[in-house]
Amino acid sequence: MAIDIVRAENLEHALELLARDGAQARPLAGGTDLMLRLRAGRLAARTLVSIADLSDLAYVREQADRVELGALTRVADLITHPVYSREFPAGARAARDFASPQIRNRGTLGGNVGNASPAADNVPPLITFGATVTLQSKRGGRSMPIEDFFEGPGRTRAAPDEMIVGFQVPKRPGAFQFFAKFGSRNANVISIASAALCLRLDGETVREARVAYGCCAPVPLRARRVESYLSGQRLDERLIAGVREAVLGDIKPIDDVRGSRRYKELLVINATEDALRGALESVRKAA
Amino acid sequence: MNLEEITLKINGAVRSAPMPSAIRLVDALRRLGYTGTKEGCGEGECGACTVLLDGRPVNSCLLFAKQVQGKEIVTVEGVGRGHPDGMHPFQKALVAAGGVQCGFCTPGVVVTGAHLCDTRPQASVQEIKEALAGNLCRCTGYAKIVEAVQVAVAELGKQS
């Protein structure tokens, strides 16, 4: 089946094409993932609406209380952007651990989110920052917390005529941030599992905890049990020792080609404990 | 299959031919005679098909040619442009270091490595390895390739 690629002249044109062709059309950004789906015969679309050149949607903008990210911001540009790396070191770390230099030069943040892979490396940190995703269609715009955007592997709450245009990421001044990804090598692998934490600490007390895991559920997972287990508690070895039960209560990894369920459980438990020990150390160093 | 005219700017030259709408850049390049670019895995894992797109290394197997019309594409054939003998110092250093064996990864390694030499001459060994992380070599390994980057950077420093 022949696929047509139509180059959108601007955002309005792109939304027009998506509205016209409905489920037959898909936005095409960097294409690093869509190309593989197309070749594997796993792409239902007949028309790909190329939005890669809509430079208005490639930006990192700093506001007083948040940072706005355009959907077409390339992953490579997140790593080096002074504002993103200063405000969201765990997000920059995830961008750096993502895929290969070549793919980071082409792949976009909106594409990584829109593909809705449970392994999307950029998503768990964004969940912990409280990021929202903004969708646009001819009918209008709407936003939702990024953790609510995913329905399952490759499935999102975006309607066929909607596309991701950007993200709002609240600043987390002073928060302890953590991201770790586990794979078979350091570069260019799909994660076996990943973990992100963002902790607001007051001395050795956890005021607010936000925790997310990749590859541990059909969607990138916000770990609410872990968050409530940690919130308001004193950060000490006893708290750290007890976190594994909360982690196991949240996650539902599956056995697959990249790793067994049990291995993924151990990876994210260890990562969570490492993060909490790192947070404790940073607090004690600062004191 | 319906063909449409696809026009690409390759190594400074404008080239055009009727092709399928969704043709990959790697296939379009090879049809146009730029057969230096190789398809290895076809999945963005190996980097053999690396070209520069507007000055940045990308996998041409993951790009739709139609999306990159009008952009500057540099293939392995164009890396040496403007250098003595038409060879980039990294190409010469790769030969001298013995960084080529079967040669299949070499076009991608040359594109990525020459770009690294040109853009980040101060790169540490760790940074060189990270920059080359998207280029797999199954023959010589990486020591000689990393060494060639270091030699080429020194040579470029002397020239400037």
Short mmCIF file of C-alpha atoms in Angstrom, two decimals:
data_model
loop_
_atom_site.label_atom_id
_atom_site.label_comp_id
_atom_site.label_asym_id
_atom_site.label_seq_id
_atom_site.Cartn_x
_atom_site.Cartn_y
_atom_site.Cartn_z
CA MET A 1 0.00 0.00 0.00
CA ALA A 2 1.45 3.33 -1.03
CA ILE A 3 1.83 5.96 1.63
CA ASP A 4 1.55 9.63 0.78
CA ILE A 5 3.68 12.18 2.53
CA VAL A 6 2.23 15.67 2.56
CA ARG A 7 4.34 18.54 3.79
CA ALA A 8 2.38 20.92 6.01
CA GLU A 9 3.06 24.59 5.26
CA ASN A 10 2.15 25.72 8.75
CA LEU A 11 0.29 24.53 11.85
CA GLU A 12 -3.14 25.47 10.44
CA HIS A 13 -2.41 23.50 7.29
CA ALA A 14 -1.29 20.48 9.33
CA LEU A 15 -4.47 20.59 11.45
CA GLU A 16 -6.56 20.96 8.28
CA LEU A 17 -4.99 17.84 6.78
CA LEU A 18 -5.44 15.85 9.98
CA ALA A 19 -9.09 16.94 10.23
CA ARG A 20 -9.71 16.01 6.60
CA ASP A 21 -8.15 12.56 6.67
CA GLY A 22 -9.02 11.55 10.23
CA ALA A 23 -7.75 8.13 11.21
CA GLN A 24 -6.11 7.75 7.80
CA ALA A 25 -3.59 10.48 8.62
CA ARG A 26 -0.80 10.79 11.15
CA PRO A 27 1.55 13.61 11.99
CA LEU A 28 5.13 12.85 10.94
CA ALA A 29 7.88 14.65 12.84
CA GLY A 30 11.45 13.29 12.86
CA GLY A 31 10.15 9.93 11.61
CA THR A 32 12.76 7.85 13.42
CA ASP A 33 10.09 5.61 14.91
CA LEU A 34 7.30 5.96 12.32
CA MET A 35 9.69 4.75 9.61
CA LEU A 36 10.20 1.48 11.47
CA ARG A 37 6.48 1.03 12.06
CA LEU A 38 5.77 1.71 8.41
CA ARG A 39 8.32 -0.86 7.28
CA ALA A 40 7.05 -3.42 9.77
CA GLY A 41 3.54 -2.96 8.36
CA ARG A 42 2.34 -1.67 11.72
CA LEU A 43 1.14 1.73 10.56
CA ALA A 44 -2.51 2.10 9.67
CA ALA A 45 -2.16 5.59 8.23
CA ARG A 46 -2.31 6.26 4.49
CA THR A 47 -1.19 9.87 4.71
CA LEU A 48 1.71 11.15 6.75
CA VAL A 49 1.46 14.85 7.45
CA SER A 50 5.02 16.10 7.67
CA ILE A 51 5.34 18.68 10.42
CA ALA A 52 9.13 18.46 10.71
CA ASP A 53 9.65 21.91 9.23
CA LEU A 54 7.19 23.79 11.44
CA SER A 55 10.00 25.65 13.18
CA ASP A 56 7.49 27.59 15.30
CA LEU A 57 7.02 24.36 17.27
CA ALA A 58 10.72 23.88 18.06
CA TYR A 59 11.54 25.91 21.17
CA VAL A 60 12.53 25.89 24.82
CA ARG A 61 11.03 28.98 26.47
CA GLU A 62 11.64 29.99 30.04
CA GLN A 63 8.81 31.56 32.03
CA ALA A 64 8.91 32.60 35.69
CA ASP A 65 7.40 29.38 37.05
CA ARG A 66 7.74 26.95 34.16
CA VAL A 67 9.53 26.01 30.99
CA GLU A 68 7.60 25.60 27.74
CA LEU A 69 8.82 23.00 25.27
CA GLY A 70 7.73 22.87 21.65
CA ALA A 71 6.67 19.46 20.34
CA LEU A 72 9.28 19.60 17.58
CA THR A 73 12.22 20.31 19.87
CA ARG A 74 14.88 17.78 18.93
CA VAL A 75 16.04 15.51 21.72
CA ALA A 76 19.68 16.54 21.06
CA ASP A 77 18.73 20.16 21.71
CA LEU A 78 17.24 19.33 25.11
CA ILE A 79 20.62 18.01 26.27
CA THR A 80 22.50 21.17 25.44
CA HIS A 81 19.85 23.76 26.18
CA PRO A 82 21.08 25.86 29.13
CA VAL A 83 17.61 26.36 30.62
CA TYR A 84 16.46 22.76 30.30
CA SER A 85 19.69 21.30 31.68
CA ARG A 86 19.72 23.80 34.57
CA GLU A 87 16.07 23.40 35.61
CA PHE A 88 15.64 19.72 34.74
CA PRO A 89 18.95 17.87 35.07
CA ALA A 90 17.09 14.54 35.24
CA GLY A 91 15.27 15.40 32.02
CA ALA A 92 18.53 16.32 30.30
CA ARG A 93 20.04 13.09 31.55
CA ALA A 94 17.18 11.09 30.02
CA ALA A 95 17.62 12.96 26.73
CA ARG A 96 21.31 12.13 26.77
CA ASP A 97 20.65 8.44 27.48
CA PHE A 98 18.05 8.33 24.69
CA ALA A 99 18.90 6.36 21.51
CA SER A 100 22.01 7.40 19.53
CA PRO A 101 23.49 10.77 18.52
CA GLN A 102 22.01 10.34 15.03
CA ILE A 103 18.51 9.62 16.32
CA ARG A 104 18.70 12.43 18.91
CA ASN A 105 19.56 14.83 16.06
CA ARG A 106 16.35 13.94 14.26
CA GLY A 107 13.88 12.60 16.81
CA THR A 108 11.65 15.10 18.59
CA LEU A 109 10.26 15.28 22.11
CA GLY A 110 6.70 15.33 20.77
CA GLY A 111 7.43 12.23 18.72
CA ASN A 112 8.89 10.35 21.66
CA VAL A 113 5.77 11.17 23.70
CA GLY A 114 3.30 10.65 20.85
CA ASN A 115 4.59 7.16 20.06
CA ALA A 116 3.40 6.19 23.51
CA SER A 117 6.02 3.55 24.14
CA PRO A 118 6.14 2.36 27.75
CA ALA A 119 9.93 2.63 27.28
CA ALA A 120 10.01 6.27 26.09
CA ASP A 121 12.97 7.61 28.06
CA ASN A 122 11.93 11.25 28.09
CA VAL A 123 8.55 10.58 29.68
CA PRO A 124 9.25 9.43 33.27
CA PRO A 125 11.18 12.59 34.17
CA LEU A 126 8.42 14.76 32.65
CA ILE A 127 5.87 12.91 34.80
CA THR A 128 7.90 13.67 37.92
CA PHE A 129 8.10 17.37 37.04
CA GLY A 130 4.30 17.53 36.70
CA ALA A 131 4.44 18.32 32.98
CA THR A 132 1.30 18.77 30.91
CA VAL A 133 0.93 17.97 27.23
CA THR A 134 -0.94 20.41 24.97
CA LEU A 135 -2.96 19.08 22.05
CA GLN A 136 -4.32 21.12 19.19
CA SER A 137 -6.91 20.46 16.52
CA LYS A 138 -9.14 22.58 14.31
CA ARG A 139 -11.70 22.27 17.07
CA GLY A 140 -9.41 23.94 19.60
CA GLY A 141 -6.75 23.11 22.16
CA ARG A 142 -6.61 21.21 25.43
CA SER A 143 -4.03 20.13 27.98
CA MET A 144 -3.70 17.22 30.36
CA PRO A 145 -1.11 15.85 32.78
CA ILE A 146 1.32 13.84 30.73
CA GLU A 147 0.74 10.66 32.75
CA ASP A 148 -2.92 10.76 31.72
CA PHE A 149 -2.09 11.00 28.03
CA PHE A 150 -1.27 7.32 27.51
CA GLU A 151 -3.82 4.53 27.09
CA GLY A 152 -1.54 1.61 26.24
CA PRO A 153 1.45 0.73 24.11
CA GLY A 154 1.23 3.03 21.05
CA ARG A 155 -2.16 4.36 22.13
CA THR A 156 -2.90 7.85 23.45
CA ARG A 157 -5.90 10.00 24.27
CA ALA A 158 -5.19 12.25 21.27
CA ALA A 159 -8.09 12.17 18.79
CA PRO A 160 -7.19 11.42 15.15
CA ASP A 161 -7.42 15.10 14.26
CA GLU A 162 -5.33 16.26 17.22
CA MET A 163 -1.59 16.66 17.44
CA ILE A 164 0.82 17.41 20.24
CA VAL A 165 2.01 21.00 19.98
CA GLY A 166 3.95 21.41 23.20
CA PHE A 167 4.55 20.82 26.89
CA GLN A 168 4.39 22.96 30.00
CA VAL A 169 6.88 21.90 32.62
CA PRO A 170 6.63 23.49 36.09
CA LYS A 171 10.01 24.44 37.51
CA ARG A 172 11.13 22.46 40.54
CA PRO A 173 13.61 24.78 42.19
CA GLY A 174 15.78 23.05 44.76
CA ALA A 175 14.22 19.64 44.16
CA PHE A 176 16.36 16.52 44.10
CA GLN A 177 16.03 14.98 40.65
CA PHE A 178 17.02 11.52 39.51
CA PHE A 179 16.85 9.51 36.31
CA ALA A 180 18.37 6.13 35.55
CA LYS A 181 17.94 3.92 32.53
CA PHE A 182 19.02 0.30 32.25
CA GLY A 183 19.87 -1.36 28.95
CA SER A 184 22.20 -3.89 27.41
CA ARG A 185 24.71 -1.14 26.63
CA ASN A 186 25.00 2.55 27.41
CA ALA A 187 24.05 3.84 23.98
CA ASN A 188 21.30 3.22 21.48
CA VAL A 189 19.22 0.69 23.36
CA ILE A 190 15.60 0.48 24.26
CA SER A 191 15.38 0.56 28.04
CA ILE A 192 14.87 -2.65 29.97
CA ALA A 193 13.54 -0.38 32.68
CA SER A 194 13.92 3.23 33.78
CA ALA A 195 13.20 5.23 36.91
CA ALA A 196 12.72 8.93 37.63
CA LEU A 197 12.26 10.72 40.94
CA CYS A 198 11.72 14.35 41.85
CA LEU A 199 11.78 15.03 45.59
CA ARG A 200 11.08 18.26 47.44
CA LEU A 201 12.96 18.00 50.68
CA ASP A 202 12.84 20.06 53.83
CA GLY A 203 15.92 19.07 55.76
CA GLU A 204 15.67 15.30 55.93
CA THR A 205 11.89 15.29 55.49
CA VAL A 206 10.30 14.46 52.15
CA ARG A 207 7.73 17.21 51.57
CA GLU A 208 6.66 16.04 48.13
CA ALA A 209 7.66 12.97 46.13
CA ARG A 210 6.97 12.38 42.48
CA VAL A 211 8.07 9.04 41.04
CA ALA A 212 7.70 7.42 37.61
CA TYR A 213 8.92 4.26 35.93
CA GLY A 214 9.41 3.17 32.32
CA CYS A 215 8.82 -0.38 31.01
CA CYS A 216 6.93 -1.33 34.17
CA ALA A 217 3.35 -1.15 32.87
CA PRO A 218 1.58 -0.78 29.50
CA VAL A 219 2.19 2.96 29.80
CA PRO A 220 4.90 5.13 31.38
CA LEU A 221 3.80 4.80 34.98
CA ARG A 222 3.35 7.38 37.70
CA ALA A 223 4.09 5.47 40.93
CA ARG A 224 1.49 6.88 43.28
CA ARG A 225 1.96 4.30 46.03
CA VAL A 226 5.66 5.09 46.19
CA GLU A 227 4.84 8.79 46.22
CA SER A 228 2.43 8.48 49.15
CA TYR A 229 4.79 6.09 50.96
CA LEU A 230 7.53 8.73 50.82
CA SER A 231 5.58 11.97 51.22
CA GLY A 232 5.79 13.60 54.63
CA GLN A 233 8.26 10.98 55.89
CA ARG A 234 11.70 11.33 57.32
CA LEU A 235 14.26 10.21 54.76
CA ASP A 236 16.37 7.59 56.52
CA GLU A 237 17.57 4.01 56.06
CA ARG A 238 14.35 2.64 57.50
CA LEU A 239 12.27 4.51 54.90
CA ILE A 240 14.61 3.38 52.14
CA ALA A 241 14.46 -0.25 53.28
CA GLY A 242 10.67 -0.21 53.10
CA VAL A 243 10.29 1.32 49.65
CA ARG A 244 10.47 -1.98 47.77
CA GLU A 245 7.00 -3.03 48.89
CA ALA A 246 5.55 0.24 47.62
CA VAL A 247 7.38 -0.15 44.31
CA LEU A 248 6.05 -3.68 43.87
CA GLY A 249 2.57 -2.37 44.62
CA ASP A 250 2.78 0.07 41.74
CA ILE A 251 4.54 -1.76 38.93
CA LYS A 252 3.39 -4.56 36.65
CA PRO A 253 6.30 -5.34 34.32
CA ILE A 254 6.07 -8.22 31.89
CA ASP A 255 8.56 -10.85 30.73
CA ASP A 256 9.76 -9.84 27.28
CA VAL A 257 12.78 -9.98 24.98
CA ARG A 258 14.58 -7.31 26.95
CA GLY A 259 14.22 -8.75 30.41
CA SER A 260 12.19 -10.82 32.81
CA ARG A 261 9.56 -9.41 35.10
CA ARG A 262 11.70 -10.21 38.12
CA TYR A 263 14.76 -8.49 36.64
CA LYS A 264 12.82 -5.32 35.89
CA GLU A 265 11.42 -5.32 39.41
CA LEU A 266 14.90 -5.53 40.86
CA LEU A 267 16.20 -2.80 38.55
CA VAL A 268 13.60 -0.24 39.56
CA ILE A 269 13.71 -1.18 43.25
CA ASN A 270 17.49 -0.73 43.23
CA ALA A 271 17.23 2.50 41.27
CA THR A 272 14.65 3.88 43.70
CA GLU A 273 16.82 2.97 46.69
CA ASP A 274 19.88 4.50 45.00
CA ALA A 275 17.95 7.69 44.30
CA LEU A 276 16.79 7.98 47.91
CA ARG A 277 20.31 7.36 49.22
CA GLY A 278 21.59 10.00 46.80
CA ALA A 279 18.95 12.43 48.05
CA LEU A 280 19.89 11.76 51.68
CA GLU A 281 23.55 12.29 50.89
CA SER A 282 22.87 15.56 49.10
CA VAL A 283 20.83 16.85 52.05
CA ARG A 284 23.53 15.90 54.55
CA LYS A 285 26.21 17.48 52.40
CA ALA A 286 24.22 20.70 52.21
CA ALA A 287 23.64 20.78 55.99
CA MET B 1 2.99 3.13 -7.99
CA ASN B 2 2.69 6.89 -8.36
CA LEU B 3 6.01 8.60 -8.65
CA GLU B 4 6.69 12.21 -7.83
CA GLU B 5 9.65 14.43 -8.52
CA ILE B 6 11.94 14.54 -5.49
CA THR B 7 14.72 17.13 -5.47
CA LEU B 8 17.64 16.86 -3.08
CA LYS B 9 20.66 19.04 -2.40
CA ILE B 10 23.54 16.61 -2.07
CA ASN B 11 27.12 17.73 -1.42
CA GLY B 12 26.21 21.13 -2.84
CA ALA B 13 24.64 19.79 -6.06
CA VAL B 14 20.90 19.79 -6.80
CA ARG B 15 19.74 16.35 -7.98
CA SER B 16 16.25 15.31 -8.93
CA ALA B 17 14.36 12.20 -10.05
CA PRO B 18 10.83 10.73 -9.96
CA MET B 19 10.51 8.52 -6.90
CA PRO B 20 7.81 7.04 -4.61
CA SER B 21 6.43 9.53 -2.10
CA ALA B 22 7.64 7.59 0.94
CA ILE B 23 11.09 6.62 -0.35
CA ARG B 24 13.80 6.61 2.30
CA LEU B 25 16.72 8.99 1.94
CA VAL B 26 19.20 6.08 1.82
CA ASP B 27 17.36 4.59 -1.16
CA ALA B 28 17.01 7.95 -2.90
CA LEU B 29 20.73 8.64 -2.49
CA ARG B 30 21.70 5.27 -3.94
CA ARG B 31 19.27 5.67 -6.88
CA LEU B 32 20.89 9.02 -7.62
CA GLY B 33 24.31 7.35 -7.72
CA TYR B 34 25.55 8.18 -4.23
CA THR B 35 26.31 4.56 -3.44
CA GLY B 36 28.92 5.40 -0.83
CA THR B 37 26.08 5.49 1.68
CA LYS B 38 25.34 1.93 2.80
CA GLU B 39 22.26 0.45 4.40
CA GLY B 40 23.33 -1.77 7.28
CA CYS B 41 20.52 -2.65 9.66
CA GLY B 42 17.79 -0.41 8.27
CA GLU B 43 16.67 0.31 11.83
CA GLY B 44 18.85 3.16 13.02
CA GLU B 45 21.03 0.86 15.10
CA CYS B 46 24.28 0.61 13.12
CA GLY B 47 24.93 4.04 11.63
CA ALA B 48 26.36 2.74 8.32
CA CYS B 49 23.91 5.02 6.47
CA THR B 50 24.86 8.19 8.40
CA VAL B 51 24.79 11.45 6.43
CA LEU B 52 24.80 15.08 7.55
CA LEU B 53 21.46 16.85 7.41
CA ASP B 54 21.86 20.61 7.81
CA GLY B 55 25.19 19.92 9.45
CA ARG B 56 24.14 17.20 11.89
CA PRO B 57 24.67 13.43 11.63
CA VAL B 58 21.44 11.49 11.05
CA ASN B 59 20.48 7.96 9.90
CA SER B 60 19.42 8.14 6.25
CA CYS B 61 17.53 4.84 6.66
CA LEU B 62 15.15 6.57 9.09
CA LEU B 63 14.51 9.63 6.94
CA PHE B 64 11.91 10.17 4.27
CA ALA B 65 13.65 11.80 1.30
CA LYS B 66 10.61 13.97 0.72
CA GLN B 67 10.93 15.49 4.18
CA VAL B 68 14.48 16.72 3.55
CA GLN B 69 14.05 18.38 0.18
CA GLY B 70 15.85 21.73 0.13
CA LYS B 71 18.06 20.83 3.08
CA GLU B 72 21.82 20.46 2.89
CA ILE B 73 22.77 16.79 2.70
CA VAL B 74 26.40 15.69 2.92
CA THR B 75 27.26 12.08 2.12
CA VAL B 76 30.58 10.30 2.44
CA GLU B 77 31.35 11.44 -1.11
CA GLY B 78 31.17 15.06 0.06
CA VAL B 79 33.12 14.88 3.32
CA GLY B 80 36.48 15.61 1.67
CA ARG B 81 35.30 18.64 -0.29
CA GLY B 82 37.68 21.56 0.11
CA HIS B 83 40.48 19.45 1.60
CA PRO B 84 43.81 18.64 -0.10
CA ASP B 85 43.45 15.52 -2.31
CA GLY B 86 39.70 15.67 -1.69
CA MET B 87 40.16 13.76 1.56
CA HIS B 88 39.25 14.98 5.02
CA PRO B 89 42.11 14.62 7.53
CA PHE B 90 39.96 12.06 9.38
CA GLN B 91 39.78 9.90 6.25
CA LYS B 92 43.56 9.96 5.92
CA ALA B 93 43.99 9.24 9.63
CA LEU B 94 41.55 6.33 9.40
CA VAL B 95 43.61 4.80 6.61
CA ALA B 96 46.87 5.36 8.49
CA ALA B 97 45.49 3.92 11.73
CA GLY B 98 44.11 0.83 10.00
CA GLY B 99 40.59 1.74 11.06
CA VAL B 100 39.03 0.06 8.02
CA GLN B 101 38.61 -3.66 7.50
CA CYS B 102 35.49 -4.92 5.72
CA GLY B 103 34.55 -1.29 5.13
CA PHE B 104 30.80 -1.58 5.48
CA CYS B 105 30.55 0.73 8.49
CA THR B 106 33.21 3.06 7.11
CA PRO B 107 31.04 5.57 5.20
CA GLY B 108 29.00 6.22 8.35
CA VAL B 109 32.08 6.32 10.56
CA VAL B 110 33.71 8.81 8.16
CA VAL B 111 30.68 11.11 8.16
CA THR B 112 30.26 11.03 11.96
CA GLY B 113 34.00 11.19 12.70
CA ALA B 114 34.78 14.03 10.29
CA HIS B 115 31.83 16.02 11.66
CA LEU B 116 33.14 15.47 15.18
CA CYS B 117 36.64 16.64 14.20
CA ASP B 118 35.19 19.76 12.57
CA THR B 119 32.74 20.72 15.31
CA ARG B 120 34.30 19.55 18.57
CA PRO B 121 38.09 19.45 18.21
CA GLN B 122 38.50 19.57 22.00
CA ALA B 123 36.50 16.37 22.56
CA SER B 124 37.90 13.98 25.18
CA VAL B 125 38.28 10.27 24.49
CA GLN B 126 35.02 9.67 26.36
CA GLU B 127 33.25 12.32 24.28
CA ILE B 128 34.67 10.82 21.07
CA LYS B 129 33.28 7.43 22.08
CA GLU B 130 29.89 8.97 22.88
CA ALA B 131 29.80 10.81 19.54
CA LEU B 132 30.53 7.52 17.75
CA ALA B 133 28.07 5.50 19.85
CA GLY B 134 25.63 5.34 16.95
CA ASN B 135 28.16 3.77 14.56
CA LEU B 136 28.81 0.07 14.99
CA CYS B 137 31.97 -1.61 13.66
CA ARG B 138 32.25 -5.38 13.82
CA CYS B 139 35.78 -5.75 12.38
CA THR B 140 38.55 -3.53 13.67
CA GLY B 141 36.80 -2.41 16.79
CA TYR B 142 36.88 1.12 18.02
CA ALA B 143 40.43 1.76 19.28
CA LYS B 144 41.77 2.61 15.83
CA ILE B 145 38.74 4.71 14.94
CA VAL B 146 39.06 6.76 18.14
CA GLU B 147 42.80 7.08 17.51
CA ALA B 148 42.11 8.36 13.99
CA VAL B 149 39.84 11.09 15.40
CA GLN B 150 42.62 12.20 17.73
CA VAL B 151 45.20 12.24 14.91
CA ALA B 152 42.85 14.15 12.60
CA VAL B 153 42.01 16.76 15.23
CA ALA B 154 45.73 17.39 15.77
CA GLU B 155 46.23 17.69 12.01
CA LEU B 156 43.32 20.14 11.66
CA GLY B 157 44.79 22.19 14.52
CA LYS B 158 48.08 22.47 12.62
CA GLN B 159 46.30 23.57 9.43
CA SER B 160 44.36 26.40 11.06
#
